Amino acid sequence: MKETADYSKLLHLYRRAGLGSLPPREVPLRKAVASLFQISESFTPIEVISAAEVARQRQETRQTMMAGADPKATVKDRLKENQELTRDLNVAWINQMATSQEALRERMALFWHGHFACRIQQQPYLVQNYLHTLRRHALGHFGDLLMAVSKEPAMLQFLNNQQNRKNSPNENFAREVMELFTLGRGHYTEKDIQEAARAFTGWRYSPEGTFVFQERLHDPGSKTFLGRTGTFRGEDIIQILLEEKQTARYLTEKLYRSFVNEVPHPARIDALAEGFYRSGYDIGKLMRTIFEADWFYDESNRASLIKSPVELLVGMQRTLSTTVTDKQSLLYVQKVLGQVLLYPPNVAGWPGGYNWIDSSSLLFRMQLPFMLAGTLESKVQSKNDGDVNTQALNRRGRSLKATIDWDRWAQTFQKVPPKELPTVVASRLLAVLPAAGVLTDITQKAGAYTDRTAQIRYLTLAFMSLPEYQVG
């Protein structure tokens, strides 16, 4: 027995848009899509450090220095504290993804985190504001998101725009805004980068962590950018980029590869991009069009995407109502699998796809269900990434501290006849069923359990540890 065709579509939708949540039964597909968007209209801020706390830190540091304390020791202590707060923010976001009803908003924010990749561990308040912007605008209009992210102090620092002055322009920020955020490579010239960099001079941020425009550092002269000429400022450059249809095409293809299939479909992408452009870059409208399209549910688009480490971890947590009680465990899993939130490898973000999988990460992925269930300790160590916290995580993270609500999970199969249980559990968890021999072997081993909940527990862990569970 397999799930009905309609419920199979719902499962596919929730794997892609709902971070692995189980969809309600007997709900029409369009109504389910509408519900995902309606619920995600809500927005719950995440806060691990307040503006008042930042002000207190700055005052305390000044007083300590004035009292004659060792400057290096004072700075070192503050950096250590701030790095810990950034880790707290990481864990808070993971927990939000794992428990929030606003699953689509969080999934979109995860996409935008990779698109607008940013890494500055030493200033958690700036990182928190950056994350707030991604999550708040995740389903809004891309123009608003682009402008807001571009003015985030975290991004200005990460891309060196603090060093961009009229007499000494820094082109890094301008280059990445075009190459990674809007047009993509090959759709602008070096001269466009130089002129855009001049327009962005004066974009800075205050010690309190707010955007400021410093006119005295801005180059007010005439600039020619993408065929237009004027005394442009940064806002003008962003508006011109939004007027380019290539921006809509670039973004649409990237979203298609992330939510539909890594193999692009030019005709579909062209049609979607045209609608995206005409809508004024309405992200929610574009995603709704994708999720309501018949082709989204084609067999060729199912099991076609490798789950990112965060999707894998959060999907397990949501499916099994899992609570990870130790933040070090969550950090350890991310480090081993190669995706640490708020710590992307570079400005291009994570490459994704098959890059998520190597011999050690695949082994760990297949062990992870048993680790969450407390029946296995991992011998896989996270790779050395230069973070002094990594060695400590390797020591403490091998045994994950988590609890799973097995009774709640078992209740979802209450009406399933015993003989059909293995196939139904597999259908709920896997986008594609395993080979007949594998299914038979797991079914036979599950038969050794007389208690139904124990049997479901075994089936669940067995199916989650298969290669088929790595795709969605």
Short mmCIF file of C-alpha atoms in Angstrom, two decimals:
data_model
loop_
_atom_site.label_atom_id
_atom_site.label_comp_id
_atom_site.label_asym_id
_atom_site.label_seq_id
_atom_site.Cartn_x
_atom_site.Cartn_y
_atom_site.Cartn_z
CA MET A 1 0.00 0.00 0.00
CA LYS A 2 1.18 3.50 -0.86
CA GLU A 3 -0.29 6.80 0.18
CA THR A 4 -3.03 8.10 -2.12
CA ALA A 5 -1.90 10.21 -5.07
CA ASP A 6 -3.36 13.35 -3.51
CA TYR A 7 -1.62 12.81 -0.17
CA SER A 8 1.60 11.96 -1.98
CA LYS A 9 1.46 15.43 -3.55
CA LEU A 10 0.87 16.99 -0.15
CA LEU A 11 3.91 15.17 1.23
CA HIS A 12 6.00 16.50 -1.66
CA LEU A 13 4.75 20.04 -1.02
CA TYR A 14 5.58 19.91 2.68
CA ARG A 15 9.01 18.39 2.07
CA ARG A 16 9.90 21.33 -0.16
CA ALA A 17 7.99 24.17 1.49
CA GLY A 18 7.30 23.00 5.04
CA LEU A 19 10.71 21.89 6.31
CA GLY A 20 9.55 18.28 6.50
CA SER A 21 6.32 18.84 8.42
CA LEU A 22 3.62 16.23 7.96
CA PRO A 23 0.67 17.68 6.03
CA PRO A 24 -2.92 17.34 7.23
CA ARG A 25 -4.91 14.57 5.60
CA GLU A 26 -7.89 15.04 3.28
CA VAL A 27 -7.09 18.67 2.48
CA PRO A 28 -7.27 19.82 -1.16
CA LEU A 29 -3.86 20.70 -2.57
CA ARG A 30 -4.64 24.35 -3.30
CA LYS A 31 -6.05 24.80 0.19
CA ALA A 32 -2.87 23.32 1.66
CA VAL A 33 -0.75 25.75 -0.37
CA ALA A 34 -2.92 28.65 0.77
CA SER A 35 -2.62 27.50 4.38
CA LEU A 36 1.19 27.46 4.24
CA PHE A 37 1.19 31.06 3.09
CA GLN A 38 -1.53 32.20 5.47
CA ILE A 39 0.20 30.76 8.53
CA SER A 40 3.52 32.26 7.44
CA GLU A 41 2.05 35.76 7.37
CA SER A 42 2.93 35.81 11.06
CA PHE A 43 6.44 36.81 12.05
CA THR A 44 8.13 35.99 15.34
CA PRO A 45 11.39 37.89 15.97
CA ILE A 46 14.38 36.04 17.42
CA GLU A 47 16.40 37.90 20.04
CA VAL A 48 19.44 36.77 22.00
CA ILE A 49 20.88 40.24 22.64
CA SER A 50 19.09 43.58 23.00
CA ALA A 51 20.17 47.08 22.00
CA ALA A 52 20.36 47.92 25.70
CA GLU A 53 22.75 45.01 26.27
CA VAL A 54 24.96 46.20 23.41
CA ALA A 55 25.09 49.67 24.96
CA ARG A 56 25.93 48.14 28.34
CA GLN A 57 28.76 46.11 26.78
CA ARG A 58 30.27 49.19 25.13
CA GLN A 59 30.08 51.19 28.38
CA GLU A 60 31.58 48.33 30.38
CA THR A 61 34.44 47.95 27.92
CA ARG A 62 35.22 51.69 28.09
CA GLN A 63 35.21 51.65 31.89
CA THR A 64 37.44 48.57 32.01
CA MET A 65 39.94 50.15 29.64
CA MET A 66 39.94 53.45 31.57
CA ALA A 67 40.64 51.51 34.77
CA GLY A 68 43.90 50.33 33.24
CA ALA A 69 42.96 46.77 32.29
CA ASP A 70 44.97 44.94 29.66
CA PRO A 71 43.38 46.02 26.32
CA LYS A 72 44.17 42.70 24.62
CA ALA A 73 42.64 40.65 27.43
CA THR A 74 39.54 42.87 27.51
CA VAL A 75 39.00 42.56 23.76
CA LYS A 76 39.64 38.81 23.89
CA ASP A 77 37.02 38.33 26.61
CA ARG A 78 34.48 40.40 24.68
CA LEU A 79 35.11 38.48 21.45
CA LYS A 80 34.64 35.19 23.27
CA GLU A 81 31.35 36.40 24.74
CA ASN A 82 30.14 37.66 21.37
CA GLN A 83 31.03 34.43 19.58
CA GLU A 84 28.98 32.54 22.17
CA LEU A 85 26.03 34.86 21.55
CA THR A 86 26.28 34.20 17.80
CA ARG A 87 26.13 30.48 18.54
CA ASP A 88 23.08 31.11 20.73
CA LEU A 89 21.45 32.89 17.78
CA ASN A 90 22.28 29.93 15.54
CA VAL A 91 20.60 27.51 17.95
CA ALA A 92 17.62 29.82 18.48
CA TRP A 93 16.99 29.88 14.72
CA ILE A 94 17.32 26.10 14.42
CA ASN A 95 14.79 25.70 17.23
CA GLN A 96 12.49 28.22 15.56
CA MET A 97 12.63 26.23 12.33
CA ALA A 98 11.97 23.00 14.19
CA THR A 99 8.95 24.22 16.14
CA SER A 100 7.40 27.21 14.39
CA GLN A 101 4.09 27.02 12.55
CA GLU A 102 5.57 29.53 10.08
CA ALA A 103 7.53 26.80 8.29
CA LEU A 104 7.40 28.37 4.83
CA ARG A 105 8.74 31.70 6.12
CA GLU A 106 11.65 29.91 7.81
CA ARG A 107 12.37 27.82 4.71
CA MET A 108 12.45 30.94 2.56
CA ALA A 109 14.68 32.72 5.09
CA LEU A 110 17.08 29.77 4.88
CA PHE A 111 17.20 30.23 1.10
CA TRP A 112 17.86 33.96 1.44
CA HIS A 113 20.58 33.29 4.01
CA GLY A 114 22.44 31.35 1.33
CA HIS A 115 21.70 34.00 -1.30
CA PHE A 116 22.73 36.96 0.88
CA ALA A 117 25.50 35.06 2.66
CA CYS A 118 27.09 37.01 5.51
CA ARG A 119 29.51 36.04 8.27
CA ILE A 120 30.66 38.25 11.15
CA GLN A 121 30.77 36.25 14.39
CA GLN A 122 32.24 39.04 16.51
CA GLN A 123 29.15 41.30 16.45
CA PRO A 124 26.07 39.22 17.31
CA TYR A 125 23.75 42.22 17.46
CA LEU A 126 24.50 43.03 13.81
CA VAL A 127 24.05 39.37 12.86
CA GLN A 128 20.75 39.28 14.73
CA ASN A 129 19.49 42.34 12.82
CA TYR A 130 20.63 40.81 9.51
CA LEU A 131 18.72 37.60 10.30
CA HIS A 132 15.68 39.64 11.33
CA THR A 133 15.70 41.33 7.92
CA LEU A 134 15.94 38.02 6.04
CA ARG A 135 13.07 36.49 7.98
CA ARG A 136 10.83 39.57 7.93
CA HIS A 137 11.10 40.08 4.15
CA ALA A 138 11.36 36.38 3.21
CA LEU A 139 7.99 36.30 1.40
CA GLY A 140 7.62 39.99 0.61
CA HIS A 141 8.93 42.02 -2.32
CA PHE A 142 12.49 41.36 -3.39
CA GLY A 143 13.18 45.06 -3.86
CA ASP A 144 12.43 45.71 -0.19
CA LEU A 145 14.58 42.75 0.85
CA LEU A 146 17.48 43.77 -1.38
CA MET A 147 17.47 47.36 -0.13
CA ALA A 148 17.16 46.32 3.51
CA VAL A 149 19.92 43.68 3.35
CA SER A 150 22.21 46.02 1.43
CA LYS A 151 21.89 48.57 4.25
CA GLU A 152 22.40 46.04 7.03
CA PRO A 153 25.58 46.91 8.98
CA ALA A 154 26.52 43.22 9.01
CA MET A 155 26.55 43.12 5.20
CA LEU A 156 28.30 46.49 4.86
CA GLN A 157 31.06 45.22 7.14
CA PHE A 158 31.30 41.77 5.57
CA LEU A 159 31.67 43.26 2.08
CA ASN A 160 34.01 46.08 3.19
CA ASN A 161 31.80 49.03 2.31
CA GLN A 162 32.98 50.76 5.49
CA GLN A 163 36.21 51.27 3.54
CA ASN A 164 34.42 52.65 0.44
CA ARG A 165 35.17 56.40 0.24
CA LYS A 166 35.11 58.91 -2.59
CA ASN A 167 38.90 59.28 -2.70
CA SER A 168 39.53 55.56 -2.13
CA PRO A 169 36.67 53.43 -3.51
CA ASN A 170 36.33 49.77 -2.49
CA GLU A 171 34.58 47.71 -5.18
CA ASN A 172 33.81 44.57 -3.18
CA PHE A 173 30.27 45.48 -2.12
CA ALA A 174 29.27 46.75 -5.57
CA ARG A 175 30.66 43.64 -7.26
CA GLU A 176 28.79 41.18 -5.06
CA VAL A 177 25.50 43.11 -5.30
CA MET A 178 25.59 42.43 -9.05
CA GLU A 179 27.33 39.06 -9.24
CA LEU A 180 25.54 37.29 -6.39
CA PHE A 181 22.48 39.29 -5.38
CA THR A 182 20.92 40.42 -8.68
CA LEU A 183 22.28 39.94 -12.22
CA GLY A 184 24.69 37.03 -11.98
CA ARG A 185 28.03 36.80 -13.76
CA GLY A 186 28.38 38.02 -17.32
CA HIS A 187 25.68 40.69 -17.23
CA TYR A 188 27.76 43.71 -16.22
CA THR A 189 31.21 45.13 -16.94
CA GLU A 190 34.16 46.11 -14.80
CA LYS A 191 33.25 49.71 -15.57
CA ASP A 192 29.77 49.08 -14.12
CA ILE A 193 31.40 47.81 -10.92
CA GLN A 194 33.62 50.88 -10.67
CA GLU A 195 30.72 53.27 -11.21
CA ALA A 196 28.45 51.43 -8.78
CA ALA A 197 31.19 51.47 -6.14
CA ARG A 198 31.33 55.27 -6.47
CA ALA A 199 27.56 55.42 -5.95
CA PHE A 200 27.81 53.33 -2.76
CA THR A 201 30.46 55.59 -1.20
CA GLY A 202 29.23 57.01 2.08
CA TRP A 203 27.11 53.95 2.97
CA ARG A 204 28.26 53.15 6.50
CA TYR A 205 26.90 52.30 9.93
CA SER A 206 27.04 53.88 13.36
CA PRO A 207 28.64 52.41 16.52
CA GLU A 208 25.08 51.63 17.66
CA GLY A 209 24.60 49.37 14.63
CA THR A 210 22.31 51.47 12.42
CA PHE A 211 22.76 52.44 8.77
CA VAL A 212 24.06 55.96 8.12
CA PHE A 213 24.83 57.89 4.95
CA GLN A 214 27.88 60.11 5.33
CA GLU A 215 27.69 62.76 2.64
CA ARG A 216 31.30 63.90 3.11
CA LEU A 217 32.52 60.44 2.07
CA HIS A 218 30.20 60.18 -0.94
CA ASP A 219 31.30 60.77 -4.53
CA PRO A 220 28.63 63.15 -5.91
CA GLY A 221 29.92 63.16 -9.48
CA SER A 222 28.18 61.86 -12.59
CA LYS A 223 28.25 58.09 -13.09
CA THR A 224 27.32 55.82 -16.01
CA PHE A 225 25.90 52.48 -14.93
CA LEU A 226 24.30 49.83 -17.17
CA GLY A 227 23.77 52.43 -19.87
CA ARG A 228 22.21 55.06 -17.62
CA THR A 229 23.92 58.28 -16.55
CA GLY A 230 23.29 60.43 -13.49
CA THR A 231 24.63 61.55 -10.12
CA PHE A 232 23.61 58.20 -8.67
CA ARG A 233 23.63 57.15 -5.04
CA GLY A 234 23.42 53.58 -3.77
CA GLU A 235 19.61 53.54 -3.78
CA ASP A 236 19.63 54.51 -7.47
CA ILE A 237 21.94 51.62 -8.33
CA ILE A 238 19.64 49.15 -6.60
CA GLN A 239 16.61 50.56 -8.41
CA ILE A 240 18.38 50.26 -11.78
CA LEU A 241 19.27 46.64 -11.00
CA LEU A 242 15.60 45.93 -10.26
CA GLU A 243 14.65 47.44 -13.62
CA GLU A 244 16.80 44.84 -15.37
CA LYS A 245 14.79 41.76 -16.38
CA GLN A 246 17.96 39.70 -15.97
CA THR A 247 17.61 40.19 -12.20
CA ALA A 248 14.19 38.49 -12.27
CA ARG A 249 15.58 35.72 -14.51
CA TYR A 250 18.61 35.11 -12.28
CA LEU A 251 16.56 34.96 -9.08
CA THR A 252 13.84 32.77 -10.59
CA GLU A 253 16.32 30.20 -11.84
CA LYS A 254 18.02 30.09 -8.45
CA LEU A 255 14.67 29.58 -6.69
CA TYR A 256 13.69 26.92 -9.23
CA ARG A 257 16.93 25.02 -8.60
CA SER A 258 16.36 25.21 -4.85
CA PHE A 259 12.68 24.26 -4.70
CA VAL A 260 11.88 22.32 -7.89
CA ASN A 261 14.83 20.67 -9.59
CA GLU A 262 18.55 21.35 -9.95
CA VAL A 263 18.15 20.77 -13.68
CA PRO A 264 16.65 24.03 -14.98
CA HIS A 265 13.66 24.10 -17.34
CA PRO A 266 14.25 27.23 -19.50
CA ALA A 267 10.67 27.65 -20.76
CA ARG A 268 9.17 27.39 -17.27
CA ILE A 269 11.80 29.67 -15.79
CA ASP A 270 11.24 32.29 -18.51
CA ALA A 271 7.49 32.31 -17.85
CA LEU A 272 7.97 32.47 -14.08
CA ALA A 273 10.57 35.23 -14.38
CA GLU A 274 8.25 37.32 -16.55
CA GLY A 275 5.49 37.03 -13.96
CA PHE A 276 7.94 37.78 -11.15
CA TYR A 277 9.12 40.94 -12.91
CA ARG A 278 5.58 42.13 -13.72
CA SER A 279 4.50 41.59 -10.09
CA GLY A 280 7.14 44.00 -8.84
CA TYR A 281 9.25 41.09 -7.56
CA ASP A 282 6.54 39.64 -5.31
CA ILE A 283 8.33 36.63 -3.79
CA GLY A 284 5.21 35.11 -2.25
CA LYS A 285 3.31 35.30 -5.53
CA LEU A 286 6.17 33.61 -7.41
CA MET A 287 6.44 30.78 -4.88
CA ARG A 288 2.68 30.28 -4.85
CA THR A 289 2.70 30.00 -8.64
CA ILE A 290 5.39 27.32 -8.37
CA PHE A 291 3.63 25.32 -5.66
CA GLU A 292 0.29 25.42 -7.51
CA ALA A 293 1.77 24.33 -10.85
CA ASP A 294 0.97 20.79 -12.00
CA TRP A 295 4.56 20.28 -13.11
CA PHE A 296 5.84 20.91 -9.56
CA TYR A 297 4.38 17.50 -8.65
CA ASP A 298 5.75 15.60 -11.67
CA GLU A 299 7.61 12.40 -10.81
CA SER A 300 10.72 13.90 -12.40
CA ASN A 301 10.72 16.64 -9.77
CA ARG A 302 10.29 14.35 -6.78
CA ALA A 303 13.33 13.02 -4.94
CA SER A 304 15.37 15.33 -7.17
CA LEU A 305 16.97 17.52 -4.49
CA ILE A 306 19.52 16.53 -1.86
CA LYS A 307 18.47 17.85 1.53
CA SER A 308 20.77 20.46 2.98
CA PRO A 309 22.15 19.59 6.44
CA VAL A 310 19.77 22.05 8.10
CA GLU A 311 16.77 20.69 6.17
CA LEU A 312 17.78 17.15 7.16
CA LEU A 313 18.16 17.96 10.85
CA VAL A 314 15.10 20.20 11.12
CA GLY A 315 13.03 17.74 9.08
CA MET A 316 13.79 14.97 11.56
CA GLN A 317 12.96 17.26 14.46
CA ARG A 318 9.63 18.34 12.97
CA THR A 319 8.60 14.86 11.84
CA LEU A 320 9.30 13.18 15.16
CA SER A 321 8.58 16.09 17.53
CA THR A 322 12.22 15.94 18.59
CA THR A 323 13.69 18.26 21.19
CA VAL A 324 17.47 18.63 21.22
CA THR A 325 18.26 19.68 24.78
CA ASP A 326 21.92 20.65 24.34
CA LYS A 327 23.02 23.45 22.01
CA GLN A 328 26.43 21.83 21.55
CA SER A 329 24.69 18.86 19.93
CA LEU A 330 23.03 21.11 17.35
CA LEU A 331 26.30 22.89 16.60
CA TYR A 332 28.15 19.58 16.29
CA VAL A 333 25.67 18.20 13.75
CA GLN A 334 25.90 21.34 11.64
CA LYS A 335 29.69 21.31 11.69
CA VAL A 336 30.01 17.65 10.73
CA LEU A 337 27.51 17.99 7.89
CA GLY A 338 29.04 21.21 6.58
CA GLN A 339 26.36 23.86 7.08
CA VAL A 340 26.67 26.06 10.14
CA LEU A 341 23.97 28.73 10.14
CA LEU A 342 25.31 32.30 10.25
CA TYR A 343 28.75 30.97 9.30
CA PRO A 344 28.72 30.41 5.50
CA PRO A 345 32.03 29.41 3.90
CA ASN A 346 32.24 32.60 1.81
CA VAL A 347 30.14 35.35 0.22
CA ALA A 348 28.74 32.90 -2.35
CA GLY A 349 27.15 30.82 0.40
CA TRP A 350 26.99 27.03 0.37
CA PRO A 351 27.33 25.36 -3.05
CA GLY A 352 24.63 22.78 -2.21
CA GLY A 353 23.52 19.81 -4.31
CA TYR A 354 25.98 16.94 -4.48
CA ASN A 355 28.50 19.09 -2.61
CA TRP A 356 26.59 18.23 0.57
CA ILE A 357 27.65 14.59 0.28
CA ASP A 358 31.03 12.98 0.81
CA SER A 359 32.00 9.67 2.43
CA SER A 360 32.11 10.99 6.00
CA SER A 361 29.02 13.20 5.78
CA LEU A 362 26.95 10.41 4.18
CA LEU A 363 27.94 8.04 6.99
CA PHE A 364 26.98 10.65 9.56
CA ARG A 365 23.68 11.40 7.80
CA MET A 366 22.76 7.72 7.98
CA GLN A 367 23.76 7.54 11.67
CA LEU A 368 21.94 10.72 12.67
CA PRO A 369 18.48 9.18 13.29
CA PHE A 370 19.95 6.65 15.73
CA MET A 371 22.00 9.39 17.41
CA LEU A 372 18.88 11.49 17.97
CA ALA A 373 17.16 8.40 19.35
CA GLY A 374 20.04 7.90 21.79
CA THR A 375 21.03 4.46 20.51
CA LEU A 376 24.32 5.39 18.83
CA GLU A 377 27.39 7.53 19.45
CA SER A 378 29.13 8.91 16.39
CA LYS A 379 32.84 8.56 15.74
CA VAL A 380 32.73 11.13 12.94
CA GLN A 381 34.55 14.37 13.77
CA SER A 382 33.70 17.78 12.37
CA LYS A 383 36.27 19.17 9.98
CA ASN A 384 38.84 21.66 11.20
CA ASP A 385 37.53 25.06 10.09
CA GLY A 386 39.77 27.28 12.17
CA ASP A 387 37.16 27.73 14.90
CA VAL A 388 38.58 27.10 18.36
CA ASN A 389 35.19 25.74 19.39
CA THR A 390 35.40 22.85 16.91
CA GLN A 391 37.64 20.61 19.03
CA ALA A 392 35.37 21.04 22.03
CA LEU A 393 32.34 20.17 19.90
CA ASN A 394 34.05 17.01 18.70
CA ARG A 395 34.55 15.95 22.32
CA ARG A 396 31.05 16.80 23.55
CA GLY A 397 28.87 16.27 20.53
CA ARG A 398 29.27 12.59 19.73
CA SER A 399 26.36 11.61 21.95
CA LEU A 400 23.40 13.82 21.12
CA LYS A 401 21.10 14.93 23.90
CA ALA A 402 17.59 14.72 22.47
CA THR A 403 14.11 13.44 23.25
CA ILE A 404 11.62 12.07 20.73
CA ASP A 405 7.86 11.84 21.27
CA TRP A 406 7.43 8.31 19.88
CA ASP A 407 3.87 7.96 21.13
CA ARG A 408 2.78 11.04 19.20
CA TRP A 409 4.46 9.78 16.04
CA ALA A 410 2.93 6.32 16.44
CA GLN A 411 -0.56 7.80 16.74
CA THR A 412 -0.35 9.09 13.17
CA PHE A 413 -0.45 5.44 12.03
CA GLN A 414 -3.30 4.45 14.33
CA LYS A 415 -5.65 3.42 11.51
CA VAL A 416 -3.05 1.62 9.40
CA PRO A 417 -3.46 -2.21 9.29
CA PRO A 418 -0.39 -4.09 10.62
CA LYS A 419 0.54 -5.64 7.27
CA GLU A 420 0.52 -2.26 5.55
CA LEU A 421 2.46 -0.45 8.26
CA PRO A 422 6.02 -0.76 6.81
CA THR A 423 5.02 0.58 3.39
CA VAL A 424 2.96 3.42 4.84
CA VAL A 425 5.76 4.49 7.19
CA ALA A 426 8.18 4.40 4.25
CA SER A 427 5.81 6.46 2.09
CA ARG A 428 5.48 9.11 4.77
CA LEU A 429 9.23 9.45 5.23
CA LEU A 430 10.69 8.83 1.78
CA ALA A 431 10.17 10.69 -1.48
CA VAL A 432 11.03 7.47 -3.29
CA LEU A 433 10.58 3.95 -1.90
CA PRO A 434 13.67 1.75 -1.48
CA ALA A 435 14.29 -1.35 -3.56
CA ALA A 436 11.92 -4.23 -2.88
CA GLY A 437 14.66 -6.29 -1.22
CA VAL A 438 15.53 -3.49 1.20
CA LEU A 439 11.88 -2.95 2.09
CA THR A 440 11.40 -6.68 2.65
CA ASP A 441 14.48 -6.92 4.88
CA ILE A 442 13.38 -3.97 7.05
CA THR A 443 9.84 -5.37 7.26
CA GLN A 444 11.10 -8.76 8.44
CA LYS A 445 13.30 -7.22 11.13
CA ALA A 446 10.45 -5.00 12.31
CA GLY A 447 8.37 -8.15 12.78
CA ALA A 448 10.54 -9.08 15.76
CA TYR A 449 8.87 -6.29 17.76
CA THR A 450 5.53 -7.20 19.31
CA ASP A 451 4.83 -3.71 20.66
CA ARG A 452 3.38 -1.53 17.89
CA THR A 453 5.10 1.68 19.00
CA ALA A 454 8.44 -0.14 19.19
CA GLN A 455 7.83 -1.53 15.72
CA ILE A 456 7.07 1.93 14.34
CA ARG A 457 10.18 3.24 16.08
CA TYR A 458 12.35 0.61 14.38
CA LEU A 459 10.77 1.20 10.96
CA THR A 460 11.21 4.94 11.29
CA LEU A 461 14.88 4.80 12.23
CA ALA A 462 15.59 2.20 9.56
CA PHE A 463 13.97 4.24 6.78
CA MET A 464 15.53 7.51 7.95
CA SER A 465 18.97 5.91 7.78
CA LEU A 466 18.61 4.98 4.09
CA PRO A 467 20.20 6.92 1.21
CA GLU A 468 16.65 7.53 -0.07
CA TYR A 469 15.96 9.73 2.97
CA GLN A 470 18.70 12.13 1.88
CA VAL A 471 16.60 13.39 -1.03
CA GLY A 472 13.28 15.15 -1.01
#
